[in-house]
Amino acid sequence: MDWNEEVSRRNEQSFWGFLGLKLISADSTRVEIGLTAVDSHLNAMGIVHGGVLSSMMDQAMGTMVATLKGKLGVTTHLNVNFLSPMQAGELVVTAFPLHETHRTLTLRSEVRDGKGTLGCISTATFRLLK
């Protein structure tokens, strides 16, 4: 079993699985994760809760760290900008590496809906675990 398969297997029993995330693709240049947003992902205004969107981006960037380094990292900083409200339906988060040192990785991510509307963007720094 390769690294991404092992992480995906463990993720099914964790917060990843609770949210309903699905790994679409992962390589050294990008990670894509999907979510079918349903009523339980919405806030009182009927749009996808910001915590769901933030979690999607954090999970995608964490998966990018694991894909690049073959080991896990922990989020030390997460900055999120919400741009457009996201509705129930298909969402895709894409994560990209930006900068790497011997102990940290900085990444960016974005969430888009099925129409391609950009809902939010984020950057994060991850500290590599030993």
CSV table of N, CA and C in Angstrom, one decimal:
chain,number,residue,atom,x,y,z
A,1,MET,N,0.9,-1.2,0.0
A,1,MET,CA,0.0,0.0,0.0
A,1,MET,C,0.9,1.2,0.0
A,2,ASP,N,0.6,2.2,-0.9
A,2,ASP,CA,1.5,3.4,-1.0
A,2,ASP,C,1.0,4.4,0.1
A,3,TRP,N,1.8,5.5,0.2
A,3,TRP,CA,1.6,6.5,1.3
A,3,TRP,C,0.2,7.1,1.2
A,4,ASN,N,-0.3,7.5,0.0
A,4,ASN,CA,-1.6,8.2,-0.1
A,4,ASN,C,-2.7,7.2,0.2
A,5,GLU,N,-2.5,5.9,-0.2
A,5,GLU,CA,-3.6,4.9,0.2
A,5,GLU,C,-3.6,4.7,1.7
A,6,GLU,N,-2.5,4.6,2.3
A,6,GLU,CA,-2.5,4.4,3.8
A,6,GLU,C,-3.1,5.6,4.5
A,7,VAL,N,-2.8,6.8,4.1
A,7,VAL,CA,-3.3,8.0,4.7
A,7,VAL,C,-4.8,8.1,4.5
A,8,SER,N,-5.2,7.8,3.2
A,8,SER,CA,-6.7,7.8,2.9
A,8,SER,C,-7.4,6.7,3.7
A,9,ARG,N,-6.8,5.6,3.9
A,9,ARG,CA,-7.5,4.5,4.8
A,9,ARG,C,-7.7,5.0,6.2
A,10,ARG,N,-6.7,5.7,6.8
A,10,ARG,CA,-6.8,6.2,8.1
A,10,ARG,C,-7.7,7.4,8.2
A,11,ASN,N,-7.8,8.2,7.1
A,11,ASN,CA,-8.6,9.3,7.1
A,11,ASN,C,-10.1,9.0,7.2
A,12,GLU,N,-10.5,7.8,6.6
A,12,GLU,CA,-11.9,7.4,6.6
A,12,GLU,C,-12.5,7.3,8.0
A,13,GLN,N,-11.6,7.0,9.0
A,13,GLN,CA,-12.0,6.9,10.4
A,13,GLN,C,-11.9,8.1,11.2
A,14,SER,N,-11.5,9.2,10.5
A,14,SER,CA,-11.2,10.5,11.3
A,14,SER,C,-12.1,11.6,10.8
A,15,PHE,N,-11.7,12.8,11.1
A,15,PHE,CA,-12.5,14.0,10.7
A,15,PHE,C,-12.7,14.1,9.2
A,16,TRP,N,-11.7,13.7,8.5
A,16,TRP,CA,-11.8,13.6,7.0
A,16,TRP,C,-13.1,12.8,6.6
A,17,GLY,N,-13.3,11.6,7.2
A,17,GLY,CA,-14.4,10.8,6.9
A,17,GLY,C,-15.7,11.4,7.4
A,18,PHE,N,-15.6,12.0,8.6
A,18,PHE,CA,-16.8,12.7,9.1
A,18,PHE,C,-17.3,13.8,8.2
A,19,LEU,N,-16.4,14.6,7.6
A,19,LEU,CA,-16.8,15.6,6.7
A,19,LEU,C,-17.3,15.0,5.3
A,20,GLY,N,-16.8,13.9,5.0
A,20,GLY,CA,-17.2,13.2,3.7
A,20,GLY,C,-16.3,13.6,2.6
A,21,LEU,N,-15.0,13.9,2.9
A,21,LEU,CA,-14.0,14.2,1.9
A,21,LEU,C,-13.6,13.0,1.0
A,22,LYS,N,-13.3,13.3,-0.3
A,22,LYS,CA,-12.8,12.3,-1.2
A,22,LYS,C,-11.6,12.7,-1.9
A,23,LEU,N,-10.5,11.9,-1.9
A,23,LEU,CA,-9.3,12.3,-2.6
A,23,LEU,C,-9.6,12.1,-4.1
A,24,ILE,N,-9.3,13.2,-4.8
A,24,ILE,CA,-9.5,13.1,-6.3
A,24,ILE,C,-8.2,12.8,-6.9
A,25,SER,N,-7.1,13.6,-6.6
A,25,SER,CA,-5.8,13.3,-7.1
A,25,SER,C,-4.7,13.9,-6.2
A,26,ALA,N,-3.5,13.4,-6.3
A,26,ALA,CA,-2.4,13.9,-5.5
A,26,ALA,C,-1.1,13.6,-6.3
A,27,ASP,N,-0.3,14.6,-6.5
A,27,ASP,CA,1.0,14.5,-7.0
A,27,ASP,C,1.9,15.6,-6.5
A,28,SER,N,3.1,15.7,-7.0
A,28,SER,CA,4.0,16.7,-6.4
A,28,SER,C,3.7,18.2,-6.7
A,29,THR,N,2.7,18.4,-7.6
A,29,THR,CA,2.4,19.8,-7.9
A,29,THR,C,1.0,20.2,-7.4
A,30,ARG,N,0.1,19.3,-7.1
A,30,ARG,CA,-1.2,19.7,-6.5
A,30,ARG,C,-1.9,18.5,-5.9
A,31,VAL,N,-2.8,18.8,-5.0
A,31,VAL,CA,-3.7,17.8,-4.5
A,31,VAL,C,-5.1,18.4,-4.7
A,32,GLU,N,-6.1,17.5,-5.1
A,32,GLU,CA,-7.5,17.8,-5.2
A,32,GLU,C,-8.3,16.9,-4.4
A,33,ILE,N,-9.2,17.5,-3.6
A,33,ILE,CA,-10.1,16.8,-2.7
A,33,ILE,C,-11.5,17.3,-3.0
A,34,GLY,N,-12.5,16.4,-3.0
A,34,GLY,CA,-13.9,16.7,-3.3
A,34,GLY,C,-14.7,16.5,-2.1
A,35,LEU,N,-15.8,17.2,-2.1
A,35,LEU,CA,-16.9,17.1,-1.1
A,35,LEU,C,-18.2,17.4,-1.7
A,36,THR,N,-19.2,16.5,-1.4
A,36,THR,CA,-20.5,16.8,-1.8
A,36,THR,C,-21.2,17.5,-0.6
A,37,ALA,N,-21.3,18.8,-0.6
A,37,ALA,CA,-21.9,19.5,0.5
A,37,ALA,C,-23.4,19.3,0.6
A,38,VAL,N,-23.8,18.8,1.7
A,38,VAL,CA,-25.3,18.6,2.0
A,38,VAL,C,-25.7,19.5,3.1
A,39,ASP,N,-27.0,19.3,3.5
A,39,ASP,CA,-27.6,20.1,4.6
A,39,ASP,C,-26.8,20.2,5.8
A,40,SER,N,-26.1,19.1,6.2
A,40,SER,CA,-25.4,19.1,7.5
A,40,SER,C,-24.1,19.9,7.4
A,41,HIS,N,-23.7,20.3,6.2
A,41,HIS,CA,-22.5,21.2,6.0
A,41,HIS,C,-22.9,22.7,6.0
A,42,LEU,N,-24.2,23.0,6.0
A,42,LEU,CA,-24.6,24.4,5.9
A,42,LEU,C,-24.8,25.1,7.2
A,43,ASN,N,-24.7,26.4,7.2
A,43,ASN,CA,-25.0,27.2,8.4
A,43,ASN,C,-26.4,27.6,8.4
A,44,ALA,N,-26.8,28.5,9.3
A,44,ALA,CA,-28.2,28.9,9.5
A,44,ALA,C,-28.7,29.8,8.3
A,45,MET,N,-27.7,30.3,7.5
A,45,MET,CA,-28.0,31.1,6.3
A,45,MET,C,-28.2,30.3,5.1
A,46,GLY,N,-28.0,29.0,5.2
A,46,GLY,CA,-28.2,28.1,4.1
A,46,GLY,C,-27.0,28.0,3.1
A,47,ILE,N,-25.8,28.5,3.6
A,47,ILE,CA,-24.6,28.3,2.8
A,47,ILE,C,-23.6,27.5,3.5
A,48,VAL,N,-22.6,26.9,2.8
A,48,VAL,CA,-21.6,26.1,3.4
A,48,VAL,C,-20.9,26.8,4.6
A,49,HIS,N,-20.9,26.2,5.7
A,49,HIS,CA,-20.2,26.8,6.9
A,49,HIS,C,-18.8,27.0,6.6
A,50,GLY,N,-18.3,28.2,7.1
A,50,GLY,CA,-16.9,28.5,7.0
A,50,GLY,C,-15.9,27.5,7.6
A,51,GLY,N,-16.4,26.9,8.6
A,51,GLY,CA,-15.5,25.9,9.3
A,51,GLY,C,-15.3,24.7,8.4
A,52,VAL,N,-16.4,24.3,7.6
A,52,VAL,CA,-16.2,23.2,6.6
A,52,VAL,C,-15.2,23.6,5.5
A,53,LEU,N,-15.4,24.8,5.0
A,53,LEU,CA,-14.5,25.3,4.0
A,53,LEU,C,-13.0,25.3,4.5
A,54,SER,N,-12.8,25.9,5.7
A,54,SER,CA,-11.5,26.0,6.3
A,54,SER,C,-10.9,24.6,6.5
A,55,SER,N,-11.7,23.7,7.0
A,55,SER,CA,-11.3,22.3,7.2
A,55,SER,C,-10.9,21.6,5.9
A,56,MET,N,-11.7,21.8,4.8
A,56,MET,CA,-11.3,21.3,3.5
A,56,MET,C,-9.9,21.7,3.1
A,57,MET,N,-9.7,23.0,3.2
A,57,MET,CA,-8.4,23.6,2.8
A,57,MET,C,-7.3,23.1,3.6
A,58,ASP,N,-7.5,23.0,4.9
A,58,ASP,CA,-6.5,22.5,5.8
A,58,ASP,C,-6.1,21.0,5.5
A,59,GLN,N,-7.2,20.2,5.3
A,59,GLN,CA,-7.0,18.8,4.9
A,59,GLN,C,-6.2,18.7,3.6
A,60,ALA,N,-6.6,19.5,2.6
A,60,ALA,CA,-5.9,19.4,1.3
A,60,ALA,C,-4.4,19.8,1.4
A,61,MET,N,-4.2,20.8,2.1
A,61,MET,CA,-2.8,21.2,2.3
A,61,MET,C,-2.0,20.2,3.1
A,62,GLY,N,-2.6,19.6,4.1
A,62,GLY,CA,-1.9,18.6,4.9
A,62,GLY,C,-1.7,17.4,4.0
A,63,THR,N,-2.6,17.0,3.1
A,63,THR,CA,-2.4,15.9,2.2
A,63,THR,C,-1.2,16.3,1.2
A,64,MET,N,-1.1,17.5,0.8
A,64,MET,CA,0.0,17.9,0.0
A,64,MET,C,1.3,17.7,0.7
A,65,VAL,N,1.4,18.1,2.0
A,65,VAL,CA,2.6,17.9,2.8
A,65,VAL,C,3.0,16.4,2.8
A,66,ALA,N,2.0,15.5,3.1
A,66,ALA,CA,2.2,14.1,3.1
A,66,ALA,C,2.7,13.6,1.7
A,67,THR,N,2.1,14.1,0.7
A,67,THR,CA,2.4,13.7,-0.7
A,67,THR,C,3.9,14.0,-1.0
A,68,LEU,N,4.3,15.2,-0.6
A,68,LEU,CA,5.6,15.7,-1.0
A,68,LEU,C,6.7,15.1,-0.1
A,69,LYS,N,6.4,14.9,1.2
A,69,LYS,CA,7.4,14.5,2.1
A,69,LYS,C,7.3,13.1,2.6
A,70,GLY,N,6.2,12.4,2.3
A,70,GLY,CA,6.0,11.0,2.8
A,70,GLY,C,5.9,10.9,4.3
A,71,LYS,N,5.6,12.0,4.9
A,71,LYS,CA,5.3,12.0,6.4
A,71,LYS,C,4.4,13.2,6.7
A,72,LEU,N,3.8,13.2,7.9
A,72,LEU,CA,2.8,14.1,8.2
A,72,LEU,C,3.4,15.4,8.8
A,73,GLY,N,2.6,16.5,8.7
A,73,GLY,CA,2.9,17.8,9.3
A,73,GLY,C,1.7,18.3,10.1
A,74,VAL,N,2.0,19.3,10.9
A,74,VAL,CA,0.9,19.9,11.7
A,74,VAL,C,0.8,21.4,11.3
A,75,THR,N,-0.4,21.8,11.2
A,75,THR,CA,-0.7,23.2,10.9
A,75,THR,C,-0.2,24.1,12.0
A,76,THR,N,0.7,25.1,11.6
A,76,THR,CA,1.1,26.1,12.6
A,76,THR,C,0.5,27.5,12.4
A,77,HIS,N,0.0,27.6,11.1
A,77,HIS,CA,-0.6,28.9,10.8
A,77,HIS,C,-1.6,28.6,9.6
A,78,LEU,N,-2.8,29.2,9.7
A,78,LEU,CA,-3.8,29.1,8.7
A,78,LEU,C,-4.5,30.4,8.5
A,79,ASN,N,-4.4,30.9,7.3
A,79,ASN,CA,-5.1,32.2,6.9
A,79,ASN,C,-6.1,31.9,5.9
A,80,VAL,N,-7.4,32.3,6.1
A,80,VAL,CA,-8.5,32.1,5.2
A,80,VAL,C,-9.1,33.4,4.7
A,81,ASN,N,-9.4,33.5,3.5
A,81,ASN,CA,-10.2,34.6,2.9
A,81,ASN,C,-11.4,34.0,2.2
A,82,PHE,N,-12.6,34.4,2.7
A,82,PHE,CA,-13.9,33.9,2.1
A,82,PHE,C,-14.3,34.9,1.1
A,83,LEU,N,-14.6,34.5,-0.2
A,83,LEU,CA,-14.8,35.3,-1.3
A,83,LEU,C,-16.2,35.3,-1.8
A,84,SER,N,-16.8,34.1,-1.9
A,84,SER,CA,-18.2,33.9,-2.4
A,84,SER,C,-18.9,32.8,-1.6
A,85,PRO,N,-20.1,33.0,-1.3
A,85,PRO,CA,-20.8,31.9,-0.6
A,85,PRO,C,-20.9,30.7,-1.4
A,86,MET,N,-20.7,29.5,-0.8
A,86,MET,CA,-20.8,28.3,-1.4
A,86,MET,C,-22.1,27.6,-1.0
A,87,GLN,N,-22.8,27.0,-2.0
A,87,GLN,CA,-24.1,26.3,-1.8
A,87,GLN,C,-23.9,24.8,-1.7
A,88,ALA,N,-24.9,24.1,-1.3
A,88,ALA,CA,-24.9,22.6,-1.3
A,88,ALA,C,-24.6,22.2,-2.7
A,89,GLY,N,-23.8,21.1,-2.8
A,89,GLY,CA,-23.5,20.5,-4.1
A,89,GLY,C,-22.0,20.2,-4.1
A,90,GLU,N,-21.5,20.0,-5.3
A,90,GLU,CA,-20.1,19.5,-5.4
A,90,GLU,C,-19.1,20.7,-5.2
A,91,LEU,N,-18.1,20.4,-4.3
A,91,LEU,CA,-17.0,21.4,-4.1
A,91,LEU,C,-15.7,20.7,-4.3
A,92,VAL,N,-14.7,21.4,-4.8
A,92,VAL,CA,-13.4,20.9,-5.0
A,92,VAL,C,-12.4,21.8,-4.4
A,93,VAL,N,-11.5,21.3,-3.5
A,93,VAL,CA,-10.4,22.1,-3.0
A,93,VAL,C,-9.1,21.6,-3.6
A,94,THR,N,-8.3,22.6,-4.1
A,94,THR,CA,-7.0,22.3,-4.7
A,94,THR,C,-5.9,23.0,-3.8
A,95,ALA,N,-4.9,22.2,-3.5
A,95,ALA,CA,-3.7,22.7,-2.7
A,95,ALA,C,-2.5,22.7,-3.6
A,96,PHE,N,-1.6,23.7,-3.4
A,96,PHE,CA,-0.4,23.8,-4.1
A,96,PHE,C,0.8,24.2,-3.1
A,97,PRO,N,2.0,23.6,-3.4
A,97,PRO,CA,3.1,24.0,-2.5
A,97,PRO,C,3.6,25.4,-2.9
A,98,LEU,N,4.1,26.2,-2.0
A,98,LEU,CA,4.7,27.5,-2.3
A,98,LEU,C,6.1,27.6,-1.9
A,99,HIS,N,6.5,27.1,-0.7
A,99,HIS,CA,7.8,27.3,-0.1
A,99,HIS,C,8.1,26.2,0.8
A,100,GLU,N,9.4,25.8,0.8
A,100,GLU,CA,9.8,24.7,1.7
A,100,GLU,C,11.1,25.0,2.4
A,101,THR,N,11.2,24.7,3.7
A,101,THR,CA,12.5,24.8,4.4
A,101,THR,C,12.7,23.3,4.9
A,102,HIS,N,13.8,23.2,5.7
A,102,HIS,CA,14.1,21.8,6.2
A,102,HIS,C,13.0,21.4,7.2
A,103,ARG,N,12.3,22.3,7.8
A,103,ARG,CA,11.3,21.9,8.9
A,103,ARG,C,9.9,22.3,8.6
A,104,THR,N,9.6,23.2,7.6
A,104,THR,CA,8.3,23.7,7.3
A,104,THR,C,8.0,23.7,5.8
A,105,LEU,N,6.7,23.7,5.5
A,105,LEU,CA,6.2,23.9,4.2
A,105,LEU,C,5.1,24.9,4.3
A,106,THR,N,5.1,25.8,3.3
A,106,THR,CA,4.0,26.8,3.2
A,106,THR,C,3.3,26.5,1.9
A,107,LEU,N,1.9,26.5,2.0
A,107,LEU,CA,1.1,26.1,0.9
A,107,LEU,C,0.0,27.1,0.7
A,108,ARG,N,-0.7,26.9,-0.5
A,108,ARG,CA,-2.0,27.7,-0.7
A,108,ARG,C,-3.0,26.7,-1.2
A,109,SER,N,-4.3,27.1,-1.0
A,109,SER,CA,-5.4,26.3,-1.5
A,109,SER,C,-6.6,27.2,-1.9
A,110,GLU,N,-7.5,26.6,-2.6
A,110,GLU,CA,-8.7,27.3,-3.0
A,110,GLU,C,-9.8,26.3,-3.1
A,111,VAL,N,-11.0,26.8,-2.8
A,111,VAL,CA,-12.2,26.0,-3.0
A,111,VAL,C,-13.1,26.6,-4.1
A,112,ARG,N,-13.5,25.7,-5.0
A,112,ARG,CA,-14.4,26.1,-6.1
A,112,ARG,C,-15.7,25.2,-6.1
A,113,ASP,N,-16.8,25.7,-6.6
A,113,ASP,CA,-18.0,24.9,-6.7
A,113,ASP,C,-18.0,24.3,-8.1
A,114,GLY,N,-19.1,23.5,-8.4
A,114,GLY,CA,-19.2,22.8,-9.6
A,114,GLY,C,-19.2,23.7,-10.9
A,115,LYS,N,-19.6,25.0,-10.6
A,115,LYS,CA,-19.6,26.0,-11.7
A,115,LYS,C,-18.3,26.7,-11.9
A,116,GLY,N,-17.3,26.4,-11.0
A,116,GLY,CA,-16.0,27.0,-11.1
A,116,GLY,C,-15.9,28.3,-10.3
A,117,THR,N,-16.9,28.7,-9.6
A,117,THR,CA,-16.9,29.9,-8.7
A,117,THR,C,-15.9,29.7,-7.6
A,118,LEU,N,-15.0,30.7,-7.4
A,118,LEU,CA,-14.0,30.6,-6.4
A,118,LEU,C,-14.7,31.1,-5.1
A,119,GLY,N,-14.7,30.2,-4.1
A,119,GLY,CA,-15.4,30.5,-2.8
A,119,GLY,C,-14.5,31.0,-1.8
A,120,CYS,N,-13.3,30.5,-1.7
A,120,CYS,CA,-12.3,30.9,-0.7
A,120,CYS,C,-10.9,30.5,-1.0
A,121,ILE,N,-10.0,31.2,-0.4
A,121,ILE,CA,-8.6,30.8,-0.6
A,121,ILE,C,-7.9,30.8,0.7
A,122,SER,N,-6.8,30.1,0.8
A,122,SER,CA,-6.0,30.1,2.1
A,122,SER,C,-4.6,29.9,1.8
A,123,THR,N,-3.8,30.3,2.8
A,123,THR,CA,-2.4,29.9,2.9
A,123,THR,C,-2.2,29.3,4.3
A,124,ALA,N,-1.2,28.4,4.4
A,124,ALA,CA,-0.9,27.7,5.7
A,124,ALA,C,0.6,27.4,5.7
A,125,THR,N,1.1,27.3,6.9
A,125,THR,CA,2.4,26.8,7.2
A,125,THR,C,2.3,25.5,8.0
A,126,PHE,N,3.0,24.5,7.6
A,126,PHE,CA,3.0,23.2,8.3
A,126,PHE,C,4.4,22.9,8.8
A,127,ARG,N,4.5,22.4,10.0
A,127,ARG,CA,5.7,21.9,10.6
A,127,ARG,C,5.8,20.4,10.4
A,128,LEU,N,6.9,20.0,9.8
A,128,LEU,CA,7.0,18.5,9.6
A,128,LEU,C,7.3,17.8,10.9
A,129,LEU,N,6.6,16.7,11.0
A,129,LEU,CA,6.8,15.8,12.2
A,129,LEU,C,8.0,14.9,12.0
A,130,LYS,N,8.7,14.7,13.0
A,130,LYS,CA,9.9,13.8,12.9
A,130,LYS,C,9.5,12.4,12.8
